[in-house]
Structure formats: structure tokens, C-alpha cells
Coordinates of C-alpha atoms in Angstrom, one line a residue:
Chain A
X199 CA -43.7 77.8 134.3
X200 CA -40.2 79.2 134.4
X201 CA -37.6 77.9 132.0
X202 CA -35.2 75.5 133.6
X203 CA -32.3 74.9 131.3
X204 CA -32.3 71.3 130.1
X205 CA -28.6 70.7 129.9
X206 CA -27.0 68.3 132.3
X207 CA -28.6 66.1 135.0
X208 CA -27.5 68.5 137.7
X209 CA -30.6 70.6 137.1
X210 CA -32.9 69.4 139.8
X211 CA -36.2 71.0 140.7
X212 CA -36.8 69.2 144.0
X213 CA -33.9 68.1 146.1
X214 CA -34.5 66.1 149.3
X215 CA -31.6 65.2 151.5
X216 CA -31.5 62.8 154.5
X217 CA -35.0 63.3 155.7
X218 CA -35.8 61.6 159.0
X219 CA -38.9 61.6 161.1
X220 CA -39.6 59.7 164.3
X221 CA -43.1 59.3 165.8
X222 CA -42.3 58.5 169.5
X223 CA -39.9 55.6 169.4
X224 CA -40.8 54.6 165.8
X225 CA -38.5 55.8 163.0
X226 CA -41.0 56.2 160.2
X227 CA -38.6 57.5 157.6
X228 CA -34.8 57.5 157.9
X229 CA -32.2 59.3 155.8
X230 CA -34.4 59.6 152.8
X231 CA -32.9 61.4 149.8
X232 CA -34.4 61.9 146.4
X233 CA -34.1 64.3 143.4
X234 CA -36.8 65.3 140.9
X235 CA -35.5 66.9 137.7
X236 CA -37.7 69.1 135.4
X237 CA -39.7 67.2 132.8
X238 CA -39.1 63.9 134.4
X239 CA -41.3 61.3 136.1
X240 CA -39.7 59.9 139.2
X241 CA -41.3 56.9 140.9
X242 CA -41.4 56.1 144.6
X243 CA -42.4 52.5 145.4
X244 CA -42.3 50.1 148.3
X245 CA -44.5 47.7 150.2
X246 CA -47.5 48.8 152.2
X247 CA -46.4 50.8 155.3
X248 CA -42.9 51.5 153.9
X249 CA -43.4 55.2 154.6
X250 CA -44.1 56.5 151.1
X251 CA -47.0 58.8 152.1
X252 CA -45.0 59.9 155.1
X253 CA -42.3 61.1 152.7
X254 CA -44.9 63.1 150.8
X255 CA -46.2 64.6 154.0
X256 CA -42.7 65.6 155.0
X257 CA -42.0 67.2 151.7
X258 CA -45.3 69.1 151.7
X259 CA -45.1 70.4 155.3
X260 CA -47.9 68.2 156.8
X261 CA -45.2 66.8 159.1
X262 CA -41.9 68.6 160.1
X263 CA -38.8 66.4 159.7
X264 CA -36.5 65.7 162.7
X265 CA -33.6 65.9 160.3
X266 CA -32.8 66.6 156.7
X267 CA -33.6 69.3 154.1
X268 CA -36.0 69.9 151.3
X269 CA -35.1 72.3 148.5
X270 CA -37.1 73.5 145.6
X271 CA -34.5 74.8 143.3
X272 CA -32.7 77.4 145.5
X273 CA -35.6 77.8 148.0
X274 CA -35.3 75.9 151.3
X275 CA -38.7 74.4 152.2
X276 CA -37.7 72.3 155.2
X277 CA -40.2 72.7 158.1
X278 CA -42.2 75.5 156.4
X279 CA -46.0 75.6 156.7
X280 CA -47.9 73.5 154.2
X281 CA -49.5 76.5 152.6
X282 CA -46.1 78.2 152.2
X283 CA -44.7 75.2 150.5
X284 CA -47.7 75.0 148.2
X285 CA -47.2 78.6 147.2
X286 CA -43.6 78.0 146.4
X287 CA -44.5 75.5 143.8
X288 CA -45.0 72.0 145.2
X289 CA -48.5 70.6 144.6
X290 CA -49.8 67.2 145.5
X291 CA -52.8 64.8 145.4
X292 CA -53.9 62.5 148.1
X293 CA -54.1 58.7 148.4
X294 CA -57.5 59.0 150.2
X295 CA -59.1 61.6 147.8
X296 CA -59.6 64.9 149.5
X297 CA -61.9 67.0 147.3
X298 CA -64.0 69.8 148.6
X299 CA -67.4 68.1 149.1
X300 CA -69.4 71.3 149.3
X301 CA -68.1 72.7 146.0
X302 CA -68.7 71.8 142.4
X303 CA -66.0 70.4 140.1
X304 CA -65.2 73.9 138.6
X305 CA -65.2 75.5 142.1
X306 CA -62.8 72.9 143.4
X307 CA -60.3 74.0 140.8
X308 CA -61.0 77.7 141.3
X309 CA -60.6 77.3 145.1
X310 CA -57.0 76.3 144.4
X311 CA -56.4 79.8 143.0
X312 CA -57.6 81.4 146.2
X313 CA -54.2 82.6 147.4
X314 CA -53.4 84.1 144.0
X315 CA -56.5 86.3 144.4
X316 CA -55.7 87.5 147.9
X317 CA -56.1 91.2 148.6
X318 CA -58.7 91.4 145.9
X319 CA -61.7 90.1 147.7
X320 CA -63.2 93.6 148.2
X321 CA -62.7 94.4 144.5
X322 CA -64.2 91.2 143.3
X323 CA -67.1 91.6 145.7
X324 CA -68.1 94.7 143.8
X325 CA -66.9 93.3 140.5
X326 CA -64.5 96.2 139.9
X327 CA -62.9 96.3 136.5
X328 CA -59.5 96.1 138.0
X329 CA -59.9 92.5 138.9
X330 CA -62.5 91.5 136.3
X331 CA -59.9 90.6 133.7
X332 CA -57.8 88.6 136.1
X333 CA -60.8 86.7 137.3
X334 CA -61.8 85.9 133.7
X335 CA -58.3 84.6 133.1
X336 CA -58.5 82.4 136.2
X337 CA -61.8 81.0 135.1
X338 CA -60.3 80.3 131.6
X339 CA -57.3 78.5 133.0
X340 CA -59.5 76.5 135.4
X341 CA -61.6 75.4 132.4
X342 CA -58.5 74.6 130.4
X343 CA -57.2 72.3 133.2
X344 CA -60.6 70.6 133.4
X345 CA -60.4 70.1 129.6
X346 CA -56.8 68.8 130.0
X347 CA -57.9 66.1 132.4
X348 CA -61.1 65.4 130.5
X349 CA -63.7 66.7 132.9
X350 CA -65.1 69.6 130.9
X351 CA -68.6 68.2 130.8
X352 CA -68.7 67.7 134.6
X353 CA -68.1 71.4 135.5
X354 CA -71.2 71.8 137.6
X355 CA -71.3 68.4 139.2
X356 CA -70.8 68.1 142.9
X357 CA -67.2 67.1 143.1
X358 CA -67.8 64.0 145.3
X359 CA -70.6 62.7 143.1
X360 CA -68.0 62.0 140.3
X361 CA -66.9 58.4 139.7
X362 CA -63.8 57.4 141.6
X363 CA -61.3 57.6 138.7
X364 CA -62.6 61.1 137.7
X365 CA -62.2 62.3 141.3
X366 CA -58.5 61.4 141.0
X367 CA -58.3 63.4 137.8
X368 CA -60.0 66.3 139.4
X369 CA -57.4 66.3 142.2
X370 CA -54.7 66.5 139.6
X371 CA -56.4 69.5 137.8
X372 CA -56.9 71.2 141.2
X373 CA -53.3 70.7 142.1
X374 CA -52.1 72.1 138.8
X375 CA -54.2 75.2 139.3
X376 CA -51.6 76.4 141.9
X377 CA -49.0 76.7 139.0
X378 CA -46.6 74.2 140.6
X379 CA -43.1 73.3 139.5
X380 CA -43.3 69.9 141.0
X381 CA -46.4 67.7 141.3
X382 CA -46.5 64.8 143.8
X383 CA -49.1 62.1 142.9
X384 CA -50.0 59.7 145.7
X385 CA -51.3 56.5 144.1
X386 CA -53.1 58.2 141.2
X387 CA -54.1 55.0 139.5
X388 CA -55.6 53.3 142.5
X389 CA -59.1 52.0 141.8
X390 CA -58.9 52.6 138.1
X391 CA -59.5 50.0 135.4
X392 CA -56.8 49.3 132.7
X393 CA -58.3 51.7 130.2
X394 CA -58.4 54.5 132.7
X395 CA -54.9 53.7 133.7
X396 CA -53.7 54.1 130.1
X397 CA -55.4 57.4 129.9
X398 CA -53.9 58.5 133.2
X399 CA -50.4 57.5 132.0
X400 CA -50.8 59.7 128.9
X401 CA -52.0 62.5 131.2
X402 CA -49.1 62.3 133.5
X403 CA -46.7 62.1 130.6
X404 CA -48.1 65.3 129.1
X405 CA -48.0 67.0 132.5
X406 CA -44.2 66.6 132.1
X407 CA -43.8 67.2 128.4
X408 CA -46.4 69.9 127.8
X409 CA -46.5 71.7 131.1
X410 CA -42.8 71.1 131.9
X411 CA -43.3 69.9 135.5
X412 CA -41.3 67.4 137.5
X413 CA -43.5 64.6 138.7
X414 CA -43.0 62.3 141.7
X415 CA -45.3 59.3 141.7
X416 CA -46.2 56.8 144.4
X417 CA -47.9 53.8 142.8
X418 CA -48.5 50.2 143.5
X419 CA -49.2 49.2 139.9
X420 CA -45.8 48.1 138.8
X421 CA -46.6 48.1 135.1
X422 CA -47.8 51.7 135.4
X423 CA -44.6 52.8 137.3
X424 CA -42.2 50.9 135.1
X425 CA -43.7 52.3 131.9
X426 CA -43.7 55.9 133.1
X427 CA -40.7 56.5 135.3
X428 CA -37.2 57.3 134.2
X429 CA -36.0 56.8 137.8
X430 CA -37.3 54.8 140.7
X431 CA -36.6 54.9 144.4
X432 CA -37.6 51.9 146.5
X433 CA -38.5 52.4 150.1
X434 CA -38.8 49.7 152.7
X435 CA -39.3 50.1 156.5
X436 CA -38.6 53.8 156.1
X437 CA -35.3 53.4 154.3
X438 CA -34.2 53.6 150.7
X439 CA -33.2 50.2 149.6
X440 CA -32.6 50.9 145.9
X441 CA -32.4 53.7 143.4
X442 CA -32.2 53.3 139.6
X443 CA -33.8 52.8 136.2
X444 CA -36.9 50.5 136.0
X445 CA -34.6 47.7 134.6
X446 CA -32.1 48.0 137.4
X447 CA -34.9 48.0 140.0
X448 CA -36.5 44.9 138.6
X449 CA -33.3 43.0 138.9
X450 CA -32.3 44.2 142.3
X451 CA -32.4 41.3 144.8
X452 CA -33.2 43.6 147.8
X453 CA -36.3 44.9 146.0
X454 CA -37.4 41.4 145.1
X455 CA -36.9 40.3 148.7
X456 CA -38.8 43.4 150.0
X457 CA -41.8 42.7 147.8
X458 CA -41.8 38.9 148.1
X459 CA -40.7 38.9 151.7
X460 CA -40.0 35.9 153.8
X461 CA -43.5 34.5 153.0
X462 CA -43.5 32.6 149.8
X463 CA -45.8 34.4 147.4
X464 CA -48.1 37.2 148.6
X465 CA -50.7 38.5 146.2
X466 CA -49.0 41.8 145.7
X467 CA -45.6 40.2 145.2
X468 CA -46.7 38.0 142.3
X469 CA -48.7 40.8 140.7
X470 CA -45.6 43.0 141.0
X471 CA -43.3 40.3 139.5
X472 CA -45.6 39.5 136.6
X473 CA -46.1 43.2 135.9
X474 CA -42.4 43.7 135.7
X475 CA -41.9 40.6 133.6
X476 CA -44.3 41.5 130.9
X477 CA -43.0 45.0 130.5
X478 CA -39.3 45.3 130.2
Chain B
X23 CA -108.4 94.2 163.6
X24 CA -108.4 96.3 160.5
X25 CA -105.8 96.1 157.8
X26 CA -104.4 99.4 159.1
X27 CA -104.1 98.1 162.6
X28 CA -102.5 94.9 161.4
X29 CA -99.9 96.7 159.4
X30 CA -99.2 99.0 162.4
X31 CA -98.9 95.9 164.6
X32 CA -96.6 94.1 162.2
X33 CA -93.9 96.8 162.1
X34 CA -92.1 95.7 165.2
X35 CA -92.2 91.9 164.5
X36 CA -90.9 92.7 161.0
X37 CA -88.1 94.7 162.5
X38 CA -87.2 91.8 164.8
X39 CA -87.4 89.5 161.8
X40 CA -85.0 91.7 159.8
X41 CA -82.5 92.0 162.7
X42 CA -82.6 88.2 163.4
X43 CA -82.1 87.5 159.7
X44 CA -79.0 89.8 159.6
X45 CA -77.6 88.1 162.7
X46 CA -78.3 84.7 161.2
X47 CA -76.6 85.6 157.9
X48 CA -73.5 86.6 159.9
X49 CA -73.6 83.3 161.8
X50 CA -74.2 81.4 158.6
X51 CA -70.8 82.5 157.3
X52 CA -69.2 81.3 160.5
X53 CA -71.2 78.1 161.0
X54 CA -72.0 77.0 157.5
X55 CA -69.3 78.9 155.6
X56 CA -66.3 78.1 157.8
X57 CA -67.7 75.2 159.9
X58 CA -66.9 77.0 163.2
X59 CA -69.4 76.9 166.1
X60 CA -70.0 80.3 167.8
X61 CA -72.2 80.1 170.9
X62 CA -71.8 83.8 171.6
X63 CA -73.0 85.4 168.4
X64 CA -75.5 87.5 170.4
X65 CA -72.6 88.9 172.4
X66 CA -71.0 90.4 169.3
X67 CA -74.4 91.7 168.4
X68 CA -74.6 93.4 171.8
X69 CA -71.0 94.8 171.4
X70 CA -72.2 96.4 168.1
X71 CA -75.4 97.6 169.7
X72 CA -73.9 99.2 172.8
X73 CA -71.0 100.7 170.9
X74 CA -73.3 102.2 168.3
X75 CA -75.6 103.6 171.0
X76 CA -72.7 105.0 172.9
X77 CA -71.5 106.7 169.8
X78 CA -74.8 108.4 169.0
X79 CA -75.6 109.3 172.6
X80 CA -72.1 110.5 173.8
X81 CA -69.7 110.9 170.9
X82 CA -72.0 112.4 168.3
X83 CA -73.1 115.5 170.3
X84 CA -69.5 116.1 171.3
X85 CA -68.6 116.0 167.6
X86 CA -71.5 118.2 166.7
X87 CA -73.1 115.7 164.3
X88 CA -76.8 116.0 163.9
X89 CA -77.8 114.8 160.4
X90 CA -79.9 111.6 161.2
X91 CA -78.9 109.7 158.0
X92 CA -75.2 110.4 158.5
X93 CA -75.4 109.5 162.1
X94 CA -77.1 106.2 161.4
X95 CA -74.6 105.3 158.7
X96 CA -71.7 106.2 161.0
X97 CA -73.3 104.2 163.9
X98 CA -73.5 101.2 161.5
X99 CA -69.8 101.6 160.9
X100 CA -69.1 101.9 164.6
X101 CA -71.2 98.8 165.3
X102 CA -69.5 96.7 162.7
X103 CA -66.0 97.7 163.6
X104 CA -66.4 97.3 167.3
X105 CA -67.9 93.8 166.9
X106 CA -65.2 93.0 164.4
X107 CA -62.5 94.0 167.0
X108 CA -64.3 91.9 169.7
X109 CA -64.5 88.9 167.3
X110 CA -60.8 89.3 166.5
X111 CA -59.8 89.3 170.2
X112 CA -61.8 86.2 170.9
X113 CA -60.8 84.2 167.8
X114 CA -57.1 84.9 167.6
X115 CA -56.1 82.8 170.6
X116 CA -58.8 80.1 170.1
X117 CA -58.3 79.4 166.4
X118 CA -54.7 78.4 167.0
X119 CA -56.1 75.5 169.0
X120 CA -57.7 72.4 167.6
X121 CA -61.3 71.3 168.4
X122 CA -64.2 73.1 170.0
X123 CA -62.3 75.7 172.0
X124 CA -63.9 78.4 170.0
X125 CA -67.4 77.4 171.0
X126 CA -66.4 77.4 174.7
X127 CA -64.5 80.7 174.4
X128 CA -67.4 82.5 172.6
X129 CA -69.8 81.2 175.3
X130 CA -67.4 82.5 178.0
X131 CA -67.1 85.8 176.2
X132 CA -70.9 86.3 176.2
X133 CA -71.1 85.6 179.9
X134 CA -68.2 88.1 180.7
X135 CA -69.7 90.7 178.5
X136 CA -73.2 90.4 180.0
X137 CA -71.7 90.8 183.5
X138 CA -69.5 93.7 182.5
X139 CA -72.4 95.6 180.9
X140 CA -74.5 95.2 184.0
X141 CA -71.8 97.0 185.9
X142 CA -71.1 99.9 183.6
X143 CA -73.3 102.8 184.7
X144 CA -72.6 105.0 181.7
X145 CA -74.6 102.5 179.6
X146 CA -77.4 102.0 182.1
X147 CA -76.1 99.0 184.0
X148 CA -78.8 96.4 184.7
X149 CA -81.5 98.9 183.9
X150 CA -80.4 98.9 180.3
X151 CA -79.3 101.6 177.9
X152 CA -82.3 103.9 177.1
X153 CA -83.0 107.2 175.4
X154 CA -81.2 106.3 172.3
X155 CA -82.3 108.5 169.4
X156 CA -84.7 106.9 166.9
X157 CA -82.6 106.8 163.8
X158 CA -83.4 103.5 162.1
X159 CA -86.7 102.1 160.9
X160 CA -88.2 99.2 159.0
X161 CA -86.8 100.4 155.6
X162 CA -83.3 100.8 157.1
X163 CA -83.5 97.2 158.4
X164 CA -84.7 95.7 155.2
X165 CA -82.3 97.7 152.9
X166 CA -79.4 96.6 155.1
X167 CA -80.7 93.0 155.2
X168 CA -80.8 93.0 151.4
X169 CA -77.3 94.5 151.1
X170 CA -75.8 92.0 153.5
X171 CA -77.5 89.2 151.8
X172 CA -76.3 90.4 148.4
X173 CA -72.8 91.0 149.6
X174 CA -72.5 87.5 151.2
X175 CA -73.9 85.8 148.1
X176 CA -71.1 87.5 146.1
X177 CA -68.5 87.0 148.7
X178 CA -68.7 83.2 148.2
X179 CA -67.2 83.6 144.8
X180 CA -64.3 85.8 145.9
X181 CA -60.8 84.4 146.6
X182 CA -61.4 84.6 150.4
X183 CA -64.9 83.2 150.1
X184 CA -63.6 80.1 148.2
X185 CA -60.7 79.8 150.7
X186 CA -63.2 79.7 153.6
X187 CA -65.3 77.0 152.0
X188 CA -62.3 74.9 151.0
X189 CA -61.0 75.2 154.6
X190 CA -64.4 74.0 155.9
X191 CA -64.5 71.0 153.6
X192 CA -60.9 69.8 154.1
X193 CA -58.2 71.7 155.9
X194 CA -55.3 69.5 154.8
X195 CA -56.3 69.7 151.2
X196 CA -56.8 73.5 151.5
X197 CA -53.3 74.0 153.0
X198 CA -51.8 71.8 150.2
X199 CA -53.2 74.3 147.7
X200 CA -51.6 77.3 149.4
X201 CA -54.6 78.4 151.5
X202 CA -53.8 79.7 154.9
X203 CA -56.5 77.9 156.8
X204 CA -55.9 80.0 159.9
X205 CA -56.5 83.3 158.2
X206 CA -59.5 81.9 156.3
X207 CA -61.2 80.8 159.6
X208 CA -60.2 84.1 161.3
X209 CA -61.6 86.2 158.4
X210 CA -64.9 84.2 158.4
X211 CA -65.3 84.7 162.1
X212 CA -64.6 88.4 162.2
X213 CA -66.7 89.2 159.2
X214 CA -69.6 87.2 160.7
X215 CA -69.1 89.1 164.0
X216 CA -69.1 92.4 162.2
X217 CA -72.4 91.6 160.5
X218 CA -73.8 90.8 164.0
X219 CA -72.5 94.3 165.0
X220 CA -74.4 95.9 162.2
X221 CA -77.6 94.2 163.3
X222 CA -76.9 95.5 166.8
X223 CA -76.6 99.1 165.6
X224 CA -79.8 98.8 163.6
X225 CA -81.6 97.4 166.6
X226 CA -80.7 100.0 169.2
X227 CA -81.7 102.8 166.9
X228 CA -85.0 101.2 166.0
X229 CA -86.1 100.2 169.5
X230 CA -84.2 103.0 171.3
X231 CA -83.2 100.6 174.0
X232 CA -80.8 97.8 174.7
X233 CA -80.2 95.7 177.9
X234 CA -77.4 93.3 178.9
X235 CA -79.9 90.5 178.3
X236 CA -79.2 90.9 174.6
X237 CA -75.8 89.3 175.1
X238 CA -77.5 86.4 176.8
X239 CA -76.8 82.7 175.9
X240 CA -80.5 82.2 175.0
X241 CA -80.2 84.9 172.4
X242 CA -77.2 83.2 170.8
X243 CA -79.1 79.9 170.8
X244 CA -82.0 81.5 168.9
X245 CA -79.5 82.6 166.1
X246 CA -77.9 79.1 166.0
X247 CA -81.4 77.6 165.7
X248 CA -82.3 80.0 162.9
X249 CA -79.2 78.9 160.9
X250 CA -79.7 75.2 161.6
X251 CA -83.4 75.1 161.0
X252 CA -83.2 77.1 157.8
X253 CA -80.2 75.2 156.4
X254 CA -76.5 75.8 157.3
X255 CA -75.3 75.7 153.7
X256 CA -77.5 78.5 152.3
X257 CA -78.1 82.1 152.8
X258 CA -81.8 81.9 152.0
X259 CA -82.0 79.1 154.6
X260 CA -80.8 81.4 157.3
X261 CA -83.3 84.1 156.4
X262 CA -86.1 81.5 156.3
X263 CA -84.9 80.2 159.7
X264 CA -85.1 83.7 161.1
X265 CA -88.6 84.1 159.7
X266 CA -89.7 80.9 161.4
X267 CA -88.2 81.9 164.7
X268 CA -89.8 85.3 164.8
X269 CA -93.2 84.3 163.3
X270 CA -93.9 81.3 165.5
X271 CA -93.7 83.2 168.8
X272 CA -95.6 86.0 167.3
X273 CA -98.4 83.7 166.1
X274 CA -98.5 82.2 169.6
X275 CA -98.7 85.7 171.2
X276 CA -102.4 85.3 172.3
X277 CA -101.8 82.0 174.0
X278 CA -99.5 82.3 176.9
X279 CA -99.1 78.6 177.6
X280 CA -98.1 77.9 174.0
X281 CA -95.8 81.0 173.9
X282 CA -94.0 79.9 177.0
X283 CA -93.5 76.5 175.6
X284 CA -92.1 77.9 172.3
X285 CA -88.6 76.5 172.9
X286 CA -90.1 73.0 173.1
X287 CA -91.6 73.5 169.6
X288 CA -88.3 74.9 168.3
X289 CA -86.6 71.8 169.6
X290 CA -89.2 69.6 167.9
X291 CA -88.6 71.5 164.6
X292 CA -84.9 71.0 165.0
X293 CA -85.3 67.3 165.5
X294 CA -87.7 67.1 162.6
X295 CA -85.2 69.0 160.4
X296 CA -82.3 66.8 161.4
X297 CA -84.2 63.6 160.8
X298 CA -85.9 64.5 157.5
X299 CA -83.8 67.2 155.9
X300 CA -80.4 67.6 157.5
X301 CA -79.5 70.4 155.1
X302 CA -82.4 72.4 156.5
X303 CA -85.9 73.5 155.5
X304 CA -84.5 75.4 152.6
X305 CA -83.3 72.2 151.0
X306 CA -86.7 70.6 151.6
X307 CA -88.2 73.4 149.4
X308 CA -85.5 72.9 146.8
X309 CA -86.8 69.3 146.2
X310 CA -89.9 70.8 144.7
X311 CA -88.1 73.2 142.5
X312 CA -87.3 72.6 138.8
X313 CA -84.3 70.5 138.0
X314 CA -82.2 73.3 136.4
X315 CA -82.4 75.4 139.5
X316 CA -81.4 72.4 141.6
X317 CA -78.3 71.7 139.7
X318 CA -77.1 75.2 140.2
X319 CA -77.8 74.6 143.9
X320 CA -80.0 77.7 144.2
X321 CA -77.9 80.5 145.7
X322 CA -75.4 77.8 146.8

């Protein structure tokens, strides 16, 4: 990881300005702006269908925005191919887990280093000494990442045979194998029990503190988000309705309205409200 | 039939088995490795065969090359490179598109190639290309088969090999990890085609003859069957599939009715495999193997 100076809040890793995308007549995301500093966890929340995952897809090149810009430090990423953006240092996980089903746990992580090994395939086919050292280092860092997320003992398992929570952790390890500067996590705690969520929170925390990454997090579990994030952006109907610290967000009337809506109390709304209440 | 006669008799079927196995290994990379369907694999094999034959018949005397071993090695290179180039030309426009365009394009390419070869007199036209020097033999075929098998087994662990498998399993995830899925698919396709070209070069110099029928759709189907019956996800499966596809017709040689109906039996085998062991016969055998070997997934 390169050293980003820690003075001043002007030091942003990821800078997103005025992103807009329309699918036919539907404006899915409008004028979305967001900043992710190094060593910080930024939250992106909002009701179902607000456009959170679309924002991730815009930032990672799955969709091309109609308007707006995405910068990683000084590099403009707007409209570049997904693999180019990944190589520049933006990694992500997926809401609906996307592991490589035909590969083992370790191979899933190694596969993420494929492009770092390009041009060496002939050499590694014949196990030439020129690449042997590099391959050994790759294997070591893959194993270290598996240890980091607590999957060391599952190395040779088929990736999709892991329990759900562990599959999410494997996605994180795999994403980190690309040596990213910013990590985008799409609902990492979904389907986890409270103990697993606590472990995950620790893990995300150390991704920032130990590895020095900036993390952007989509999550529905309010307790999880409020505990972890320094800064939260709230999205509703494709537009940003609030930005601020967890405390500010909890008190924001627009946010409360977006979650509780016109209907009296939806399940999600009450869960969100109680989560906020018990943890401020 | 004495043992001597039997051995004499088995040489040709064994050569056919080796050639089919090499073809199947090439297609395994495309079909099982990258998840792309090629219905014209035999055409790339024919490209390799014809080019290699044209090289030894026309180019080699002009260049004054006579050493048989050197000639055979060079013709393998010619066969591989020409098939690789043909694969490249077919795949570049198709892989940019989504869906099954590649399957249709490879099918079309095979038809065009067959028709074109029938009309080129320099390579014998419809009569076929004969009088090719006898340069390869059973050992050549089996040594090449072993080398291709070994190389492909190792190739899976290389950066490109991993990228190809990742692309097959999930393109969006692969791209999000910096893998160019287009070049991964293209590489798999051209390497698979080049391997078919190698098989073609071996074939023409063993049998000393090749005809436009070798590019035929039915030949491509045989190779697809070998890969599917044996097991798409494994190299040993493809070799096993090739063995079955060569041995079954051979065993039926003395019974004309059965022999003519062989495609029916292959179809039955395919249905059986799809129903009871979708990962192919190879995985059926794996069930009876010790647990340790299973966990490593055999040759995976």
C-alpha cells in the first residue's frame, strides 16, 4: 500500500462527483457524490431499491455513468473497463456472493492475482526459476490473507461448499489479493449471526487500520454501520438525502422518513430505529 | 489371431485414439476450461493437418530439408501456428458478442473450410491430399499426447490458466479482480485450436493422407462427445472419452449393423452420463477412489 499522508481531511482516496445513470426512462442514480479517505470506513445506506448496488456498479465499471466522474487519487476511472478499474486499486465484494465455483478456497484467492502474473504463463508452465520466487510469494500472501479472514483450515475446500458467512469472508480475502487502495463491501454482514457480525466488524476495522485501505460499506444492519462508520451517506430513490456522522444521520428527519416511510412501521424501519437507539 | 497379429492390427486404432485424445484435450480447454462451445474443432484440426502436409510436401523440398525428425518437429509447429491463426480469426469477432455466436461461427467456419478445401487442386481437392511422407508413428503420437496432457495440467496453475477458469465460473467477478475476460477467452480458444492443429500434423504424417471430410461437422461432434462423456472438467476425462469413442467402434468392427448404429450408442452413453454422472465418467470412477485423492480433485 502506498503511503498517503494522514494530515488533513482533503486527502481522499476515492472521489465520486455527480454520478448519474438512467436505464431507459428510469433515473436509477442522480447526482451522487461521495468521498472515501484512507484508513476510514464510510457507510452507504438506504432502503431497498434506493440504488446502492448501482452506485457500486458505476464505481467499478460494471455500468458506465451518463454523467459524473470517479477518481482514485489522481487517476480518473470514469467509464473505464471493470478490469482496468480493478487493476488501478478498487476492489469489491458482491451482495449475491460470486465465488468461483470450480475452484478451491485457496485457488479463488490465487485467481485474483492472475493479472499480476501476466506475461509469465510460459515461464510458470515450465517452472522456470525466474518466476518461482514470485509465485512462492503470491502463494504466501494468499495464505496470509486466508489466515487474516480466518479461513486457513479451509484451503482445499470447494469454495461454494463453505458456510454462507465464510463465503463472504472469502470474497473479502479474494478482493484484497488484488492489492487495492479502496475496498467496496456490498452487504458483508448479510446472513450472518451476531457473533459472526462482531468478528466481521473487527475484520473490517483491521482492513482499515492494519492494511491502510479506505472502505466503503453498504449494509442494512444499522448497529453494524453505526458502530463502524465515521461517515455515512444515505441514498433514497437514487438521490443522496443525507451525509454525516452516525449521530447526525440518526437524528435526520429525512432519513427517518425514508426508512419509516408513509406506512406506519415496516419491519425494517423498527429494526433500524431500535438498532440506532441502543447504540449511540 | 496371434498376439503378433493383434499388436499389428492395434497400431492404427491406437494412433486414432492418440489423435482423438489430443483433439479432445484441446477442446477440453475451450469447453471445460473457458466454458465456450466450439462446434468446429475438427476444422482447426484440418487446418493444422493440411498446412503441415503442404509444408512437408511443397515447402520442405524447396528449402532443402530432409531430416525426418526435424521435418516432423517443424510440421508440428506449422500445424499448431496455422490452427492458432485460424482460431484467432474466428474468435476475435465472435467473442466480443454475448451468447452462442461462437458456436454458430465455428460451425460456419467448418463448412466454409470443407468447401474451400474441396476446390483447391494443390491439396487434392475432393480426392484428398495424398502422398504425404510418413514421418510420424505411434511413439510420436503418444509422446505428444503425454506432453500436451502434462502441459495442460500445469497450465491450469499459471496466471492465464487461473484467469480462464475464473472467467468460466463468473465473468463479472473475474473482471472485478482485474482479469480481462475477453483475452482469457480468446487465449483459451486459440490455444485449444493450436492443440487441434498439432493433432492434425501428427495425423497426416502417420496416415499419409487427409481429405476435406476431416473438417466435417460429424468429426467435430465426435470430439465434443469425447469431452462430454469423459467429463468436461478434467483432462483425464477427455482422454478417457477419446478412448471410449475409438474403442467402441473398433470393438463393433465385425458387426456391420452395430457399427453403423454406433452414433445411437454414443447418444445413449451421453444420456446415461448426463443423468447419472453429469461431470462425466471420470467423476464416476472418482467415487470409488480413496478420500484423500478425492479432496485434491484428482488432476482437477
